[in-house]
Every structure is written in structure tokens, then in C-alpha cells.
CSV table of C-alpha atoms in Angstrom, one decimal:
chain,number,residue,atom,x,y,z
A,774,MET,CA,93.4,132.5,-130.5
A,775,LYS,CA,93.1,135.2,-133.1
A,776,LEU,CA,95.7,137.1,-135.1
A,777,ILE,CA,95.1,140.9,-135.1
A,778,CYS,CA,97.1,142.6,-137.8
A,779,ILE,CA,97.8,146.3,-138.1
A,780,GLY,CA,98.4,147.9,-141.5
A,781,ARG,CA,100.0,151.2,-142.5
A,782,ASN,CA,101.8,151.7,-139.2
A,783,TYR,CA,105.2,153.0,-140.7
A,784,THR,CA,105.2,156.1,-142.8
A,785,GLU,CA,107.9,154.9,-145.3
A,786,HIS,CA,105.9,151.7,-146.0
A,787,ILE,CA,102.8,153.7,-146.6
A,788,ASN,CA,104.7,155.8,-149.1
A,789,GLU,CA,106.3,152.8,-150.9
A,790,LEU,CA,102.8,151.3,-151.6
A,791,GLN,CA,101.4,154.8,-152.4
A,792,ASN,CA,98.7,154.4,-149.7
A,793,GLU,CA,96.9,157.1,-147.9
A,794,LYS,CA,98.1,157.8,-144.4
A,795,PRO,CA,95.4,156.7,-142.0
A,796,THR,CA,93.9,158.7,-139.2
A,797,ASP,CA,93.3,155.5,-137.1
A,798,PRO,CA,95.1,152.1,-137.2
A,799,VAL,CA,94.1,149.9,-140.0
A,800,VAL,CA,93.0,146.6,-138.5
A,801,PHE,CA,92.4,143.2,-140.2
A,802,LEU,CA,92.3,139.6,-138.9
A,803,LYS,CA,94.0,136.3,-139.9
A,804,PRO,CA,92.5,133.0,-138.8
A,805,ASP,CA,94.7,130.5,-136.8
A,806,THR,CA,94.8,128.4,-140.0
A,807,ALA,CA,97.1,131.1,-141.5
A,808,ILE,CA,99.9,130.2,-139.1
A,809,LEU,CA,102.8,128.5,-140.8
A,810,LEU,CA,103.5,125.3,-138.9
A,811,LYS,CA,106.9,125.1,-137.1
A,812,LYS,CA,109.8,123.8,-139.2
A,813,GLN,CA,107.6,123.9,-142.4
A,814,PRO,CA,108.6,125.8,-145.6
A,815,PHE,CA,106.3,128.5,-146.9
A,816,PHE,CA,104.6,127.3,-150.1
A,817,ILE,CA,103.8,130.1,-152.6
A,818,PRO,CA,100.1,129.6,-153.3
A,819,ASP,CA,99.0,128.8,-156.9
A,820,PHE,CA,96.6,131.8,-157.0
A,821,SER,CA,99.3,134.4,-156.8
A,822,ASP,CA,102.4,135.4,-158.9
A,823,ASP,CA,103.4,138.2,-156.5
A,824,VAL,CA,103.6,137.1,-152.9
A,825,HIS,CA,105.5,139.7,-150.7
A,826,TYR,CA,107.2,139.3,-147.3
A,827,GLU,CA,106.3,141.9,-144.6
A,828,VAL,CA,108.3,141.5,-141.4
A,829,GLU,CA,106.5,142.6,-138.2
A,830,VAL,CA,107.1,142.8,-134.5
A,831,LEU,CA,104.6,140.6,-132.6
A,832,VAL,CA,103.0,140.9,-129.2
A,833,LYS,CA,101.4,137.9,-127.4
A,834,ILE,CA,98.5,138.8,-125.1
A,835,ASN,CA,98.7,137.2,-121.6
A,836,ARG,CA,95.3,138.1,-120.0
A,837,VAL,CA,91.7,138.8,-121.0
A,838,GLY,CA,90.9,142.5,-121.6
A,839,LYS,CA,88.4,144.9,-123.1
A,840,HIS,CA,88.5,148.7,-123.3
A,841,ILE,CA,92.1,148.6,-122.0
A,842,ASP,CA,93.5,152.0,-121.1
A,843,LYS,CA,96.9,152.8,-122.7
A,844,LYS,CA,98.5,153.3,-119.3
A,845,PHE,CA,97.6,149.7,-118.3
A,846,ALA,CA,98.3,148.1,-121.7
A,847,HIS,CA,101.8,147.0,-120.7
A,848,LYS,CA,100.3,144.6,-118.2
A,849,TYR,CA,98.6,142.6,-121.0
A,850,TYR,CA,101.8,141.2,-122.6
A,851,ASN,CA,105.1,139.9,-121.5
A,852,ASP,CA,106.4,138.3,-124.7
A,853,ILE,CA,107.4,140.0,-127.9
A,854,GLY,CA,108.3,138.2,-131.1
A,855,LEU,CA,108.9,138.6,-134.8
A,856,GLY,CA,106.9,137.2,-137.8
A,857,ILE,CA,106.0,137.7,-141.4
A,858,ASP,CA,102.6,138.8,-142.8
A,859,PHE,CA,102.8,137.2,-146.2
A,860,THR,CA,100.7,139.1,-148.8
A,861,ALA,CA,99.5,138.1,-152.2
A,862,ARG,CA,100.1,141.6,-153.5
A,863,ASP,CA,98.5,141.0,-157.0
A,864,LEU,CA,95.3,139.7,-155.4
A,865,GLN,CA,95.3,142.4,-152.8
A,866,SER,CA,95.5,145.1,-155.4
A,867,ALA,CA,92.7,143.6,-157.4
A,868,LEU,CA,90.5,143.4,-154.2
A,869,LYS,CA,91.3,146.9,-153.2
A,870,ALA,CA,90.5,148.2,-156.6
A,871,LYS,CA,87.0,146.8,-156.2
A,872,GLY,CA,86.6,148.0,-152.6
A,873,LEU,CA,86.6,144.4,-151.3
A,874,PRO,CA,88.1,143.0,-148.1
A,875,TRP,CA,91.8,141.8,-148.2
A,876,GLU,CA,91.4,138.4,-146.5
A,877,LYS,CA,92.0,136.2,-149.5
A,878,ALA,CA,95.3,138.1,-150.0
A,879,LYS,CA,96.5,138.0,-146.4
A,880,SER,CA,94.8,135.2,-144.6
A,881,PHE,CA,95.5,132.1,-146.7
A,882,ASP,CA,97.0,129.0,-145.2
A,883,GLY,CA,100.7,129.7,-144.2
A,884,ALA,CA,100.4,133.5,-144.5
A,885,ALA,CA,101.4,134.1,-140.9
A,886,VAL,CA,104.9,133.3,-139.7
A,887,ILE,CA,105.3,133.4,-135.9
A,888,GLY,CA,108.8,133.0,-134.7
A,889,LYS,CA,110.0,132.3,-131.2
A,890,TRP,CA,109.0,134.5,-128.3
A,891,ILE,CA,111.3,136.5,-125.9
A,892,ASP,CA,110.5,138.4,-122.7
A,893,LYS,CA,110.0,142.1,-123.4
A,894,SER,CA,112.7,142.7,-120.8
A,895,ALA,CA,115.2,141.4,-123.4
A,896,VAL,CA,115.0,144.8,-125.1
A,897,GLU,CA,115.8,148.0,-123.3
A,898,ASN,CA,112.7,149.8,-124.5
A,899,VAL,CA,109.8,148.2,-126.4
A,900,ASN,CA,109.2,151.5,-128.1
A,901,ASP,CA,112.8,151.8,-129.5
A,902,PHE,CA,114.4,148.6,-130.7
A,903,GLU,CA,115.8,147.4,-134.0
A,904,PHE,CA,114.5,144.5,-136.0
A,905,SER,CA,115.3,143.2,-139.5
A,906,LEU,CA,114.6,140.6,-142.2
A,907,LYS,CA,117.3,139.0,-144.3
A,908,LYS,CA,116.5,137.3,-147.6
A,909,ASN,CA,119.3,135.1,-148.8
A,910,ASN,CA,121.6,136.7,-146.3
A,911,ASP,CA,120.9,140.3,-147.6
A,912,ILE,CA,119.1,142.7,-145.3
A,913,VAL,CA,115.9,143.7,-147.1
A,914,GLN,CA,113.9,145.2,-144.2
A,915,ASN,CA,115.3,147.1,-141.3
A,916,GLY,CA,112.9,148.8,-138.8
A,917,ASN,CA,112.7,150.3,-135.4
A,918,THR,CA,109.7,150.4,-133.2
A,919,SER,CA,110.3,154.1,-132.5
A,920,HIS,CA,109.0,154.7,-136.1
A,921,MET,CA,105.6,153.2,-135.4
A,922,LEU,CA,102.8,155.7,-135.9
A,923,TRP,CA,100.9,153.9,-133.1
A,924,LYS,CA,103.1,152.2,-130.4
A,925,ILE,CA,102.3,148.8,-128.9
A,926,ASP,CA,100.4,150.1,-125.9
A,927,GLU,CA,98.4,152.4,-128.1
A,928,LEU,CA,97.5,149.5,-130.4
A,929,ILE,CA,96.3,147.4,-127.5
A,930,GLU,CA,94.1,150.3,-126.3
A,931,TYR,CA,92.7,150.8,-129.8
A,932,VAL,CA,92.1,147.2,-130.7
A,933,SER,CA,90.5,146.3,-127.4
A,934,LYS,CA,87.7,148.9,-128.1
A,935,TYR,CA,86.5,146.5,-130.8
A,936,PHE,CA,87.7,143.0,-129.8
A,937,THR,CA,88.0,141.4,-126.4
A,938,LEU,CA,91.6,140.3,-126.2
A,939,LYS,CA,92.2,136.8,-124.9
A,940,ILE,CA,95.2,134.9,-123.6
A,941,GLY,CA,97.3,133.7,-126.6
A,942,ASP,CA,96.0,136.3,-129.1
A,943,VAL,CA,98.8,137.8,-131.2
A,944,ILE,CA,99.0,141.3,-132.5
A,945,PHE,CA,101.1,141.9,-135.7
A,946,THR,CA,102.1,145.5,-135.3
A,947,GLY,CA,102.8,146.5,-138.9
A,948,THR,CA,105.7,146.4,-141.3
A,949,PRO,CA,108.4,149.0,-142.2
A,950,ALA,CA,109.5,149.8,-145.7
A,951,GLY,CA,111.4,147.3,-147.9
A,952,VAL,CA,108.7,144.7,-148.6
A,953,GLY,CA,109.3,142.6,-151.7
A,954,LYS,CA,108.5,139.5,-153.7
A,955,VAL,CA,109.6,136.0,-152.7
A,956,VAL,CA,110.5,133.2,-155.1
A,957,ALA,CA,111.1,129.5,-154.6
A,958,ASN,CA,114.3,128.6,-152.7
A,959,ASP,CA,114.5,132.0,-151.0
A,960,LYS,CA,115.6,131.8,-147.3
A,961,LEU,CA,114.2,134.3,-144.9
A,962,LYS,CA,115.6,135.0,-141.5
A,963,GLY,CA,114.2,137.5,-139.0
A,964,PHE,CA,116.1,139.3,-136.2
A,965,ILE,CA,115.2,141.4,-133.1
A,966,GLU,CA,118.4,143.3,-132.7
A,967,ASN,CA,121.0,140.5,-132.9
A,968,THR,CA,118.8,137.6,-131.9
A,969,GLU,CA,117.5,135.3,-134.7
A,970,MET,CA,113.8,134.9,-134.2
A,971,PHE,CA,112.8,132.7,-137.2
A,972,SER,CA,114.3,131.0,-140.3
A,973,ILE,CA,112.1,129.7,-143.1
A,974,THR,CA,112.5,128.5,-146.7
A,975,VAL,CA,110.2,129.4,-149.6
A,976,LYS,CA,109.0,126.6,-151.9
């Protein structure tokens, strides 16, 4: 499986990091070793002093596809989920300043939280549902898929131009505004509407 991540897909998040608004989706990959094992805490890596949470809606691909037309993209997934794209922001900033790839800042072990999956029929409209992240019981991120610059089907169409999508691949669809630093003993819980999708502790 591969984890295909989309950056800069919510305007307010682009603004909060003072990034340039892209003309096409920003795409990067995480290896499967980045997946945080179930029931395990997230350990802040020793190479960063500024790891940020980024809550994201996830899509799990259910069939093989290449050059998928947007009008057929809905057939390529049944399950949606919620996760976190952990980012070593200090390392990412240093890499970006040198024009270097981000992988060390985004693809380290444990940097991808994948919560439980639900059938997409559990939400009335995949292009208009609420999701949120609580840190120590305070809501720190609150998003709606209607605010995506590129909706799920558009992302599947775009990504499949470059990568063959396979069964079990996961697309991280981007994070809304509100990202922030984690410290030891933080407790993070993610929700799609009122359904808890994951709960992790930071060490």
C-alpha cells in the first residue's frame, strides 16, 4: 500500500502557513512504515522540537485504477476515515528553505495516523461533512470537506494520472486551518461529525 498525501487543499491553512496557493494539488508520499501502529502512542522524534498535528479526511482505494475520470472516481472507494499527518515543522521549514523534498519532515516512523474506517454512506454528502480534532478535549481543528479546493473525486482523477492506484492505498486529502504543536502527554481525538475515529496519546 502507499499513502498519497495532498498539501495545501484548504485556503485558510495555506494562509496560516503563508504558503502560495497552488494551481494544482500538491502531492507527496509517505511509506507504509510511517503508519502509527494501532493502540500505540505517538512518540515525538528526537530530531524535532516542533511537531505539528494536521487532521485530514482519508479515502481508502478499493480497486486498481489509472487515468480515472472524475465521473467514475466514486467507484474507486467505499470507505472514508480520519487521520493525522504529523509534521516536523522546524525540519520542514529548513528543507523548504533549501528547495529540498519534505519527506524527512513528514514521512518518519509514526507520522501517519489512520483511524477507523466507515462506509461513505454514513455521511449524507462526502463533499459536505464536518470533521474535527480535539487536543486535551479542546477543539483545535474544525473543517468541512466543502472547503476543499479539490474534492475527493477530483483528487482521485488527478493522482491517478501519475500513480496507479491499488487496493488498500490511502489518500490523505489535506488539512484545514488550526494546525499546532504537540507536547508529551497531549491526548488527540478525531471526529467525523459526532463519530470518534481515533484517539492517541503523545509521548
